[in-house]
mmCIF file with all atom_site columns, C-alpha atoms in Angstrom:
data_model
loop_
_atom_site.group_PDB
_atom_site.id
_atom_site.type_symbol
_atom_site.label_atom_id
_atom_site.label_alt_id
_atom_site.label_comp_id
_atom_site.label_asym_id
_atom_site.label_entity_id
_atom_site.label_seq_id
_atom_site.pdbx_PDB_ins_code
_atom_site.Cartn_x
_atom_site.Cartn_y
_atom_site.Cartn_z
_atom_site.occupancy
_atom_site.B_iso_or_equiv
_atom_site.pdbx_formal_charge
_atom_site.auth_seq_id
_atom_site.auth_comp_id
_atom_site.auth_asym_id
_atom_site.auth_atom_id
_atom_site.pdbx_PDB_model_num
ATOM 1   C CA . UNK A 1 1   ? -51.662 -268.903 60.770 1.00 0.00 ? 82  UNK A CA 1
ATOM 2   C CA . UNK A 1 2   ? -51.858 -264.927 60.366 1.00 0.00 ? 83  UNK A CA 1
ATOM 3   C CA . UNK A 1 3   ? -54.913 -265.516 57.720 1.00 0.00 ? 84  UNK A CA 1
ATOM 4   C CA . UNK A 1 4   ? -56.746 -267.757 59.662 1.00 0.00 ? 85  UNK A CA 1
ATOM 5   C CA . UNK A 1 5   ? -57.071 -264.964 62.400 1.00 0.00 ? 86  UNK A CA 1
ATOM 6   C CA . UNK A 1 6   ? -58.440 -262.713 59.754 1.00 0.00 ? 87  UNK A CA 1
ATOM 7   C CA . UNK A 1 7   ? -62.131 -262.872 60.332 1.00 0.00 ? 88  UNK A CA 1
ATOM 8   C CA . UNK A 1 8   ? -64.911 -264.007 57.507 1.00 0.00 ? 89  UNK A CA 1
ATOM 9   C CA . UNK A 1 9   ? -66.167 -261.548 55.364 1.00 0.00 ? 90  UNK A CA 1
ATOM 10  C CA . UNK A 1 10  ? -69.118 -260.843 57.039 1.00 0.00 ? 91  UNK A CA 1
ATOM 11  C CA . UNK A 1 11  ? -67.446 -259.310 60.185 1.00 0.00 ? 92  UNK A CA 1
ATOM 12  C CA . UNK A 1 12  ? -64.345 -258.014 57.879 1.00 0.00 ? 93  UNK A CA 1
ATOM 13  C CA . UNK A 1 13  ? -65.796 -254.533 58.201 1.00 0.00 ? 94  UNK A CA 1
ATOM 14  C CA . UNK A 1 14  ? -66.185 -254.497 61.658 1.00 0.00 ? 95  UNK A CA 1
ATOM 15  C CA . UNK A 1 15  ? -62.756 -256.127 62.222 1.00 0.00 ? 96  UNK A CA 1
ATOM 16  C CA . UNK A 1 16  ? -60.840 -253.604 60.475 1.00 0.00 ? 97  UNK A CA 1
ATOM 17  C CA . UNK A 1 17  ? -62.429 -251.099 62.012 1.00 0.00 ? 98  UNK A CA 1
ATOM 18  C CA . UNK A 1 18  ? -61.864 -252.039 65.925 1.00 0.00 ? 99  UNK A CA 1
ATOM 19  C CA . UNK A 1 19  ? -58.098 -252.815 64.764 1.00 0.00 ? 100 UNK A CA 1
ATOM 20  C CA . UNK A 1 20  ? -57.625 -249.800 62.770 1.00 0.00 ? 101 UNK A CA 1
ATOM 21  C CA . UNK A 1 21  ? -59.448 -247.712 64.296 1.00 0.00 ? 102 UNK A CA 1
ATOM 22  C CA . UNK A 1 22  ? -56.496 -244.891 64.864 1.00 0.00 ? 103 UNK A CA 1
ATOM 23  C CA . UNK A 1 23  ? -55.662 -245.026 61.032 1.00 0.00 ? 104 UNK A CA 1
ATOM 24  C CA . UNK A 1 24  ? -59.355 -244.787 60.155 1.00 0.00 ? 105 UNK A CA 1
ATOM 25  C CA . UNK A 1 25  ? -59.697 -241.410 61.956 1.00 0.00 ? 106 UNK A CA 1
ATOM 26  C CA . UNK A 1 26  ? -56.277 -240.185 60.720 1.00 0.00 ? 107 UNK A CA 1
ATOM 27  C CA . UNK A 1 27  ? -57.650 -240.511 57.283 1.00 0.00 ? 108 UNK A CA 1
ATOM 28  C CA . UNK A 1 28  ? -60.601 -238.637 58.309 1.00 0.00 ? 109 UNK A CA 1
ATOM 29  C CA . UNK A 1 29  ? -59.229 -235.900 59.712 1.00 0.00 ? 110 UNK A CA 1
ATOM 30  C CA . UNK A 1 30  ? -56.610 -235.732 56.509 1.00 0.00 ? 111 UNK A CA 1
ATOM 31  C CA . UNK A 1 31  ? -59.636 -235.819 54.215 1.00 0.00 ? 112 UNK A CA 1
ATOM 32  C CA . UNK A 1 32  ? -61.273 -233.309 56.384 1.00 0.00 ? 113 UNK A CA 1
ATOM 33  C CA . UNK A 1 33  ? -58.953 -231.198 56.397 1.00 0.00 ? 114 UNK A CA 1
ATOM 34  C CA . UNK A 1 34  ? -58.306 -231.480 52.628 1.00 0.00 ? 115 UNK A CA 1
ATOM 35  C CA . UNK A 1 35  ? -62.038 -230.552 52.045 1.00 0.00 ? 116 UNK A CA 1
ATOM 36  C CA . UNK A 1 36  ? -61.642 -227.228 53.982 1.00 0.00 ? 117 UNK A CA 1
ATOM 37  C CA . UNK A 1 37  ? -58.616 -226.333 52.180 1.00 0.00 ? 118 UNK A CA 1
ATOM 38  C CA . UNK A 1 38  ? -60.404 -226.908 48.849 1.00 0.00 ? 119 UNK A CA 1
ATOM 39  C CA . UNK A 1 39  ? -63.231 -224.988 50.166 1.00 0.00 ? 120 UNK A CA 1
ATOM 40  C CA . UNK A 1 40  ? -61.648 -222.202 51.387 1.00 0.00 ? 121 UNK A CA 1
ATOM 41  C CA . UNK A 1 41  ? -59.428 -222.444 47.961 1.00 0.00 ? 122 UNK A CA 1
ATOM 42  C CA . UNK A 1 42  ? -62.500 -221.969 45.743 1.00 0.00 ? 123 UNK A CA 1
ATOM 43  C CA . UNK A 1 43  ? -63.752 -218.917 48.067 1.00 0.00 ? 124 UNK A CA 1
ATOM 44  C CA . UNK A 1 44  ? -60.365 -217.350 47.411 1.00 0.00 ? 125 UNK A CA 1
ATOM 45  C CA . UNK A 1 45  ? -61.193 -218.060 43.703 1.00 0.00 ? 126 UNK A CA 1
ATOM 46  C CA . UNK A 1 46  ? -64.139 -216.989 43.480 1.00 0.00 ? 127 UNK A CA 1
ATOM 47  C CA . UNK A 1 47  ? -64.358 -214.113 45.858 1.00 0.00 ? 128 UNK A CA 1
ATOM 48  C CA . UNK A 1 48  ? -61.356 -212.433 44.510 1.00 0.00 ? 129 UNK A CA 1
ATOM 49  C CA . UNK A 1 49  ? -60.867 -213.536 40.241 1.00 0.00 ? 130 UNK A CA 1
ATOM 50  C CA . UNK A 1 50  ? -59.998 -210.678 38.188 1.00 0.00 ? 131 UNK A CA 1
ATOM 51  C CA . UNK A 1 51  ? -58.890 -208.251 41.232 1.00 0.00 ? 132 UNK A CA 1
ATOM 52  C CA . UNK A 1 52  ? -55.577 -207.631 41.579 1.00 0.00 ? 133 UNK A CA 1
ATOM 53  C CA . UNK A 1 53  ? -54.412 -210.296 44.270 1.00 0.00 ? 134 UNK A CA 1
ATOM 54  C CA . UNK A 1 54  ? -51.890 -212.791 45.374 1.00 0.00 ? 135 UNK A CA 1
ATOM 55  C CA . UNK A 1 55  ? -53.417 -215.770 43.637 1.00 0.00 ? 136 UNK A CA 1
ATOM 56  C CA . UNK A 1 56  ? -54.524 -214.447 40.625 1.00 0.00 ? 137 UNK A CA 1
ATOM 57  C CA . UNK A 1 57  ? -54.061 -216.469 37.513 1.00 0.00 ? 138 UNK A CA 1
ATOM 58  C CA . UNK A 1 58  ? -53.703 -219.624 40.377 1.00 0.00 ? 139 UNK A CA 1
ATOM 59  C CA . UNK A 1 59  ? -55.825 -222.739 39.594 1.00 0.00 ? 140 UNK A CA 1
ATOM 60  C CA . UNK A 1 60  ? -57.662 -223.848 42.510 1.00 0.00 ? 141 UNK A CA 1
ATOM 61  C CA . UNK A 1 61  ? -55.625 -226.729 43.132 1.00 0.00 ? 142 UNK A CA 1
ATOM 62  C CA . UNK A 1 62  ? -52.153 -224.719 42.992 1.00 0.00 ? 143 UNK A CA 1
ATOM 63  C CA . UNK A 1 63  ? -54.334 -221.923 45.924 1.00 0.00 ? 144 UNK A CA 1
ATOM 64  C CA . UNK A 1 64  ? -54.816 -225.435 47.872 1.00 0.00 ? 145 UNK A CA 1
ATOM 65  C CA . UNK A 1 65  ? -50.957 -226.080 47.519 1.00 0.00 ? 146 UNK A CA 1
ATOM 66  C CA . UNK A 1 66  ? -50.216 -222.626 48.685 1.00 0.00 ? 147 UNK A CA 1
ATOM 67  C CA . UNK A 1 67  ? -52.958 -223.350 52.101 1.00 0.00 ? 148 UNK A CA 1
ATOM 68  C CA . UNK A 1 68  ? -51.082 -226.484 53.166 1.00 0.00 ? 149 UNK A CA 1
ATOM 69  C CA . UNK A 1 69  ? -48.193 -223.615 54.455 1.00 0.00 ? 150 UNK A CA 1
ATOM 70  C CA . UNK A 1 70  ? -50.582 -220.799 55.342 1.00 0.00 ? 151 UNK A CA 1
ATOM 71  C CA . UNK A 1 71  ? -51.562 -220.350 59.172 1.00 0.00 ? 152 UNK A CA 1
ATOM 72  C CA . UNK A 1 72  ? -55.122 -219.064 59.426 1.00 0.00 ? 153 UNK A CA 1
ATOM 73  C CA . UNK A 1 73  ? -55.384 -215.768 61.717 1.00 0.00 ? 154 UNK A CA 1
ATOM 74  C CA . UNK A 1 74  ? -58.461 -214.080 62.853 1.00 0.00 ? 155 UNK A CA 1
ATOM 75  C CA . UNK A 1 75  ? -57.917 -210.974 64.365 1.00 0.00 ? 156 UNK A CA 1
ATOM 76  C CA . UNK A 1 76  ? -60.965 -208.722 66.373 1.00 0.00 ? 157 UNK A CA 1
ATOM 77  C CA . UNK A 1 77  ? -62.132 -204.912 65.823 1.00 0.00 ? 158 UNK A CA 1
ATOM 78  C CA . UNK A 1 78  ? -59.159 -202.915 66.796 1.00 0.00 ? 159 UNK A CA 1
ATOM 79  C CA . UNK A 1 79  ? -56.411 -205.768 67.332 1.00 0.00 ? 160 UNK A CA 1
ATOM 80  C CA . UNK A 1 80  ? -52.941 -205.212 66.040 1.00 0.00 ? 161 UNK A CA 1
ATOM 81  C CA . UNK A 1 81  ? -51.993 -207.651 62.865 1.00 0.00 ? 162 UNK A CA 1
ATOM 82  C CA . UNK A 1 82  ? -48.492 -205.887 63.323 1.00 0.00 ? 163 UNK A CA 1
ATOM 83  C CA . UNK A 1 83  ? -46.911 -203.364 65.184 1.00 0.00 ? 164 UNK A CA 1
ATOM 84  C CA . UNK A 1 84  ? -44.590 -200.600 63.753 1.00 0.00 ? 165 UNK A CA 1
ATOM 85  C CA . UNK A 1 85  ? -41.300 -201.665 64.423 1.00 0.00 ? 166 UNK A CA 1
ATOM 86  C CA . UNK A 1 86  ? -41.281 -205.590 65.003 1.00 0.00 ? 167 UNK A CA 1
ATOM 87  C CA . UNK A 1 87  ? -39.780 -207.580 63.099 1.00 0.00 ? 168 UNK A CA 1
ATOM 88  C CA . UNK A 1 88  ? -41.433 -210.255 60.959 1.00 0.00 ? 169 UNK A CA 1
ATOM 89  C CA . UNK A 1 89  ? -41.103 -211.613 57.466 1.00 0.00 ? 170 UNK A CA 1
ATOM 90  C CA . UNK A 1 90  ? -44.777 -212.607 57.263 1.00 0.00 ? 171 UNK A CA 1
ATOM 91  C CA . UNK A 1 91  ? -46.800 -211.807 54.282 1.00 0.00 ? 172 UNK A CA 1
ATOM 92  C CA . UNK A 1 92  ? -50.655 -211.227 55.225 1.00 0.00 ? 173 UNK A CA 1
ATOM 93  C CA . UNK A 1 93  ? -53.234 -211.941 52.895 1.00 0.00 ? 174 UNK A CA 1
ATOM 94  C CA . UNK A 1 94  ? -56.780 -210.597 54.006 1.00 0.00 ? 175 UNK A CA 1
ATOM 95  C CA . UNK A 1 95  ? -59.510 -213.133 53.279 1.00 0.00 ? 176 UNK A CA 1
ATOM 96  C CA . UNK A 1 96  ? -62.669 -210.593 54.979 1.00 0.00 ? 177 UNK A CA 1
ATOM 97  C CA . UNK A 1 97  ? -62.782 -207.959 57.061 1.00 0.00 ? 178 UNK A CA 1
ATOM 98  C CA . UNK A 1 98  ? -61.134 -204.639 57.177 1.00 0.00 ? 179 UNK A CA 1
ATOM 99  C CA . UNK A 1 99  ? -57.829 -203.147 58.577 1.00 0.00 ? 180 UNK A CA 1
ATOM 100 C CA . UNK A 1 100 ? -56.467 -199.709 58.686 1.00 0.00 ? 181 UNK A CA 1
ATOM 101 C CA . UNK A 1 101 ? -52.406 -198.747 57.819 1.00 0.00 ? 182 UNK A CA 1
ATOM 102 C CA . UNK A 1 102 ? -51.107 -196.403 59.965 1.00 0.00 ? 183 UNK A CA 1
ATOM 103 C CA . UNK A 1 103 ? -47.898 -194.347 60.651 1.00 0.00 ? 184 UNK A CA 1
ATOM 104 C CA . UNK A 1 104 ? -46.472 -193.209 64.145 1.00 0.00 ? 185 UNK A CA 1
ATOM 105 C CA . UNK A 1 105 ? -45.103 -189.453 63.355 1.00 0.00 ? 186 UNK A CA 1
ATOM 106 C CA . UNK A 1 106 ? -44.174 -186.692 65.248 1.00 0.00 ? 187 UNK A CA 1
ATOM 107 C CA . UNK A 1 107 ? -47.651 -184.774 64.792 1.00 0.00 ? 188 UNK A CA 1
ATOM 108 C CA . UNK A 1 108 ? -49.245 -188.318 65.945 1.00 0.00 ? 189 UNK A CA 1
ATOM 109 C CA . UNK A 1 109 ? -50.962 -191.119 64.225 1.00 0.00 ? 190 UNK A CA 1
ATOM 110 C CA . UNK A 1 110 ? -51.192 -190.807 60.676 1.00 0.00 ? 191 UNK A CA 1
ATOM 111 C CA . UNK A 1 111 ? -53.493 -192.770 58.804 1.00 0.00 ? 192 UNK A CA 1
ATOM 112 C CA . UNK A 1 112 ? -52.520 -193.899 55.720 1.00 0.00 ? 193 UNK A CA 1
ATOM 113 C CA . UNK A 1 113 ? -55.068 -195.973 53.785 1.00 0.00 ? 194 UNK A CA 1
ATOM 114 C CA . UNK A 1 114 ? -58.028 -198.603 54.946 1.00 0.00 ? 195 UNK A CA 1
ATOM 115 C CA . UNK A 1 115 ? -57.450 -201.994 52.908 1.00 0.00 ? 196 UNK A CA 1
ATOM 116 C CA . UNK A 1 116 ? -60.508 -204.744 52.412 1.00 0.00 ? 197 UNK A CA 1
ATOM 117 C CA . UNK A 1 117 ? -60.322 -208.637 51.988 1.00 0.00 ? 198 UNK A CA 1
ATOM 118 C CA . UNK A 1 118 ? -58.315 -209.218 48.898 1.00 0.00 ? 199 UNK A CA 1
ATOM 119 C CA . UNK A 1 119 ? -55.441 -207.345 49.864 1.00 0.00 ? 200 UNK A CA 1
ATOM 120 C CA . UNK A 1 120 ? -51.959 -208.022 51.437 1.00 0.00 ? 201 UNK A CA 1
ATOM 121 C CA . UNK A 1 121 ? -49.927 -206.428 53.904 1.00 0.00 ? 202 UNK A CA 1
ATOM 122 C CA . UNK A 1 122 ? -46.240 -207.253 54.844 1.00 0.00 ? 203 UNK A CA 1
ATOM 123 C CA . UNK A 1 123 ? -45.011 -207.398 51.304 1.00 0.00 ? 204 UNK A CA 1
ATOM 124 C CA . UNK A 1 124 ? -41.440 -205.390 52.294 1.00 0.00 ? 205 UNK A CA 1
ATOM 125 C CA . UNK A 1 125 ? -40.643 -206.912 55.376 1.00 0.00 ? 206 UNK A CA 1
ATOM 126 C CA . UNK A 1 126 ? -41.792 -210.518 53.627 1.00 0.00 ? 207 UNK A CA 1
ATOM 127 C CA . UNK A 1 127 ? -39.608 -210.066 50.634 1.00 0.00 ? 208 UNK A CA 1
ATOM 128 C CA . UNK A 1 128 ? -36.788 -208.081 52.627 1.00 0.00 ? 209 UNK A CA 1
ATOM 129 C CA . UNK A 1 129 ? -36.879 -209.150 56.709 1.00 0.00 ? 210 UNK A CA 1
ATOM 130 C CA . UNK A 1 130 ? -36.530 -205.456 57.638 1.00 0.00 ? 211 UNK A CA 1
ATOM 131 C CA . UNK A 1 131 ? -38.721 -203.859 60.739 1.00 0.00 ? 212 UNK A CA 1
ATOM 132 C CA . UNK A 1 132 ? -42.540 -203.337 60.263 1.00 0.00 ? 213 UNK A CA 1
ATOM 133 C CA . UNK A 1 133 ? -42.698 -199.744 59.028 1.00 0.00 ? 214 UNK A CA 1
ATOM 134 C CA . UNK A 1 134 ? -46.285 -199.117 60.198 1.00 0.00 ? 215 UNK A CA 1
ATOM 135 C CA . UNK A 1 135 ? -49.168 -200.091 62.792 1.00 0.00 ? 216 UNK A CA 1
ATOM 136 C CA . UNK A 1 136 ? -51.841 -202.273 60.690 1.00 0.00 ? 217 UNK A CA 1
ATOM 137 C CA . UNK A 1 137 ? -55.016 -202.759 63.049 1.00 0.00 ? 218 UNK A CA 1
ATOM 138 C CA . UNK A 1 138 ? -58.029 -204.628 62.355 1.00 0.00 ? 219 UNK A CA 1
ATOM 139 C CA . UNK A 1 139 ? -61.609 -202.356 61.852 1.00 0.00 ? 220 UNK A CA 1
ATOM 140 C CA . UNK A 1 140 ? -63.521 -205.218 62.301 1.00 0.00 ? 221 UNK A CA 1
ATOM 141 C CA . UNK A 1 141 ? -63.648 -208.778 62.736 1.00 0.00 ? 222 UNK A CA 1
ATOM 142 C CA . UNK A 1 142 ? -60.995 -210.031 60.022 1.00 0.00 ? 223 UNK A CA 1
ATOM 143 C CA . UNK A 1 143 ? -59.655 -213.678 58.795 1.00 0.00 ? 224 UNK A CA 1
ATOM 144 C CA . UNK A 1 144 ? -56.190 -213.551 57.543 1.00 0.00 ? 225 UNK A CA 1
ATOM 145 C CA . UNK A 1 145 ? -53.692 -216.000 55.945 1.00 0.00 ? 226 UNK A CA 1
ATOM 146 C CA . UNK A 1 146 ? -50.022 -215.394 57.024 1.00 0.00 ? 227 UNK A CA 1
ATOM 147 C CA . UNK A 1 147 ? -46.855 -216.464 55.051 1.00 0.00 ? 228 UNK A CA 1
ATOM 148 C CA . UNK A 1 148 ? -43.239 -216.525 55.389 1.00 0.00 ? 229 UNK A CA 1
ATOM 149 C CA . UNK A 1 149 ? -40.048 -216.390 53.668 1.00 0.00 ? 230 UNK A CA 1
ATOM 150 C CA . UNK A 1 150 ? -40.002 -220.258 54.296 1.00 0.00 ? 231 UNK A CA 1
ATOM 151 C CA . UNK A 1 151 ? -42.932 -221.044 52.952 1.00 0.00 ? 232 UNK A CA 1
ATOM 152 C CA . UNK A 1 152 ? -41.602 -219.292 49.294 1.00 0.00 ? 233 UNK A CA 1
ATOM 153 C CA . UNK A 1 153 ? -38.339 -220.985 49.451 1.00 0.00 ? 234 UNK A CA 1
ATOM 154 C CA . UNK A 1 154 ? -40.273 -224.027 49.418 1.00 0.00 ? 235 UNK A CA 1
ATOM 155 C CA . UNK A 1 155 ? -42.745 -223.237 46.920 1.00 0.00 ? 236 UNK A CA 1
ATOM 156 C CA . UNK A 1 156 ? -39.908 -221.717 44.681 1.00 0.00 ? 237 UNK A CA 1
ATOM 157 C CA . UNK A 1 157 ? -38.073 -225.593 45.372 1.00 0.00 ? 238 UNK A CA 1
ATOM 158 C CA . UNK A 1 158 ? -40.893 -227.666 44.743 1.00 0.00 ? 239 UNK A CA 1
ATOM 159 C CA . UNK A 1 159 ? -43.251 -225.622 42.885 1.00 0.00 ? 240 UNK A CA 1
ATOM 160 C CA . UNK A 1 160 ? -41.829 -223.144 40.933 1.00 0.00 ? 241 UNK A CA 1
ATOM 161 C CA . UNK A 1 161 ? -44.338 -222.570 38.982 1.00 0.00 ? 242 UNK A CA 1
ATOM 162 C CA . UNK A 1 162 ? -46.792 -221.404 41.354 1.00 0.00 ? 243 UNK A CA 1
ATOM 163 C CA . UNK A 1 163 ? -44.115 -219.621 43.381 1.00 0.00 ? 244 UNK A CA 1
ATOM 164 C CA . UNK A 1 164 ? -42.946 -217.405 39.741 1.00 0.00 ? 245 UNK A CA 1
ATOM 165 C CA . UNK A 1 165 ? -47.360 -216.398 39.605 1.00 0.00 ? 246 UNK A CA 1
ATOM 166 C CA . UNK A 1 166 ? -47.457 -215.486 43.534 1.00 0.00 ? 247 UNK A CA 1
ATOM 167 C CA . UNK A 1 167 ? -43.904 -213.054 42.628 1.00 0.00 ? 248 UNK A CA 1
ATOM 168 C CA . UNK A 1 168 ? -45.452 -211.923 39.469 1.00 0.00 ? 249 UNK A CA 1
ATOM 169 C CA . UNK A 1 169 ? -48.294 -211.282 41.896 1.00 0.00 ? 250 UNK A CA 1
ATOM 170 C CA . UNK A 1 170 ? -46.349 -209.755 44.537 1.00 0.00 ? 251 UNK A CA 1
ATOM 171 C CA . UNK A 1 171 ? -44.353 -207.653 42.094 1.00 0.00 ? 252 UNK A CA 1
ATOM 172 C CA . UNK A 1 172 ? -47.973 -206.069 40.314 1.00 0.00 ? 253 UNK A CA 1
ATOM 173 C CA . UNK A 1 173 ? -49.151 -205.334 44.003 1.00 0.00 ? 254 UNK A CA 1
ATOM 174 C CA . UNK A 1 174 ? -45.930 -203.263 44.958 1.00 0.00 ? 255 UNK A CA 1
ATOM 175 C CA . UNK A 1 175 ? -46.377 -201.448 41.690 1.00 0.00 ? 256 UNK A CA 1
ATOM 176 C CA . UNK A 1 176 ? -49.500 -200.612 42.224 1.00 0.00 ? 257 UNK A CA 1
ATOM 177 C CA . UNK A 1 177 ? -48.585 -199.271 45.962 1.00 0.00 ? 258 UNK A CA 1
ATOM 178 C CA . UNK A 1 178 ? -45.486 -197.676 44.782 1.00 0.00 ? 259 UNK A CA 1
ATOM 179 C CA . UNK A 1 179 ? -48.335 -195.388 42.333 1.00 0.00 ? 260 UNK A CA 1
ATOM 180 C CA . UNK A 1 180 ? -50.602 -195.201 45.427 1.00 0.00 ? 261 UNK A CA 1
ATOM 181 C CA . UNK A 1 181 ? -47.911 -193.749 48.171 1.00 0.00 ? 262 UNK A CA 1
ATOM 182 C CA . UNK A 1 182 ? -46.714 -191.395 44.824 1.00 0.00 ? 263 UNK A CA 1
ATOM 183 C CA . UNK A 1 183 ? -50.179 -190.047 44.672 1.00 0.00 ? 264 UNK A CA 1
ATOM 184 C CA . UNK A 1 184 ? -50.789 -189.798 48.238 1.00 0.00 ? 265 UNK A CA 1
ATOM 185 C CA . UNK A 1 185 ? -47.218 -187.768 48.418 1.00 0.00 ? 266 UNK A CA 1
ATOM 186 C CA . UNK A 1 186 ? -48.224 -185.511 45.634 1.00 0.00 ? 267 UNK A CA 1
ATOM 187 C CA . UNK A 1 187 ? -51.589 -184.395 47.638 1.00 0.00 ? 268 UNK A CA 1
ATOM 188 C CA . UNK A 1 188 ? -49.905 -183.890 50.727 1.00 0.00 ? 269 UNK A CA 1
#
């Protein structure tokens, strides 16, 4: 009795979609959303290959993997991504714009270096949930991607192998700012 109430095939279409209608869109906004993350996963790609970065060495499709967790924040000129002093394990990845780094000291505000898309922030307090140790504040409109310690844990569960290239990653970044605050100390 169930087939009979299935309609002929020349109203089939039409039938599925008035009783699936829900499901339909669903789908929709799943592949939607699938196509943005692969979009915004080839920017990253693109935009950023050869520099040293989060996802370097990441195929496209293990930078889409890594989206599905990310929360995208966009932050206007002179807005605070974080505040000296919170606490936060979030890792922020800067996809454009510009922020500046600085230090609350005794003499005042002490700026301590600009950074442009392709760069992260957070790394200490994401690998070590410890208080922000500085102020980082937007220049200009700026589109972020924000990670936690969760999202790692996860990664390092289900994907290891893309979670091992992000800490290879992470560990050539904080090298490379361990040389930078060095230098800066030497000048100063």
């Amino acid at each position: 009795e169930a087939a009979s109430k299935f309609p002929n095939s020349l109203n089939s279409a039409k039938w599925f979609q008035q009783n699936f209608k829900k499901m339909i869109q669903e789908d929709e906004s799943v592949s939607a959303k699938t196509d943005q993350l692969h979009k915004l996963a080839a920017y990253i790609n693109k935009t950023f290959a050869g520099k040293m970065f989060i996802f370097k060495n990441l195929a496209i499709s293990e930078i889409e993997t890594v989206l599905n967790f990310a929360n995208v924040v966009k932050y206007e000129t002179n807005e605070f991504l974080i505040k000296e002093g919170e606490n936060s394990n979030e890792l922020i990845v800067l996809i454009t714009g510009c922020i500046s780094v600085e230090k609350n000291s005794p003499k005042g505000k002490i700026k301590i270096v600009d950074l442009k898309a392709g760069e992260v922030v957070g790394e200490v307090a994401f690998l070590e949930e410890m208080p922000r140790t500085a102020d980082i504040i937007a220049k200009e409109t700026t589109q972020t991607l924000r990670f936690n310690q969760t999202i790692l844990k996860k990664l390092m569960q289900n994907n290891p192998e893309i979670a091992s290239k992000i800490l290879l990653n992470l560990s050539l970044i904080l090298c490379q700012r361990l040389k930078q605050t060095t230098q800066f100390l030497a000048k100063n």
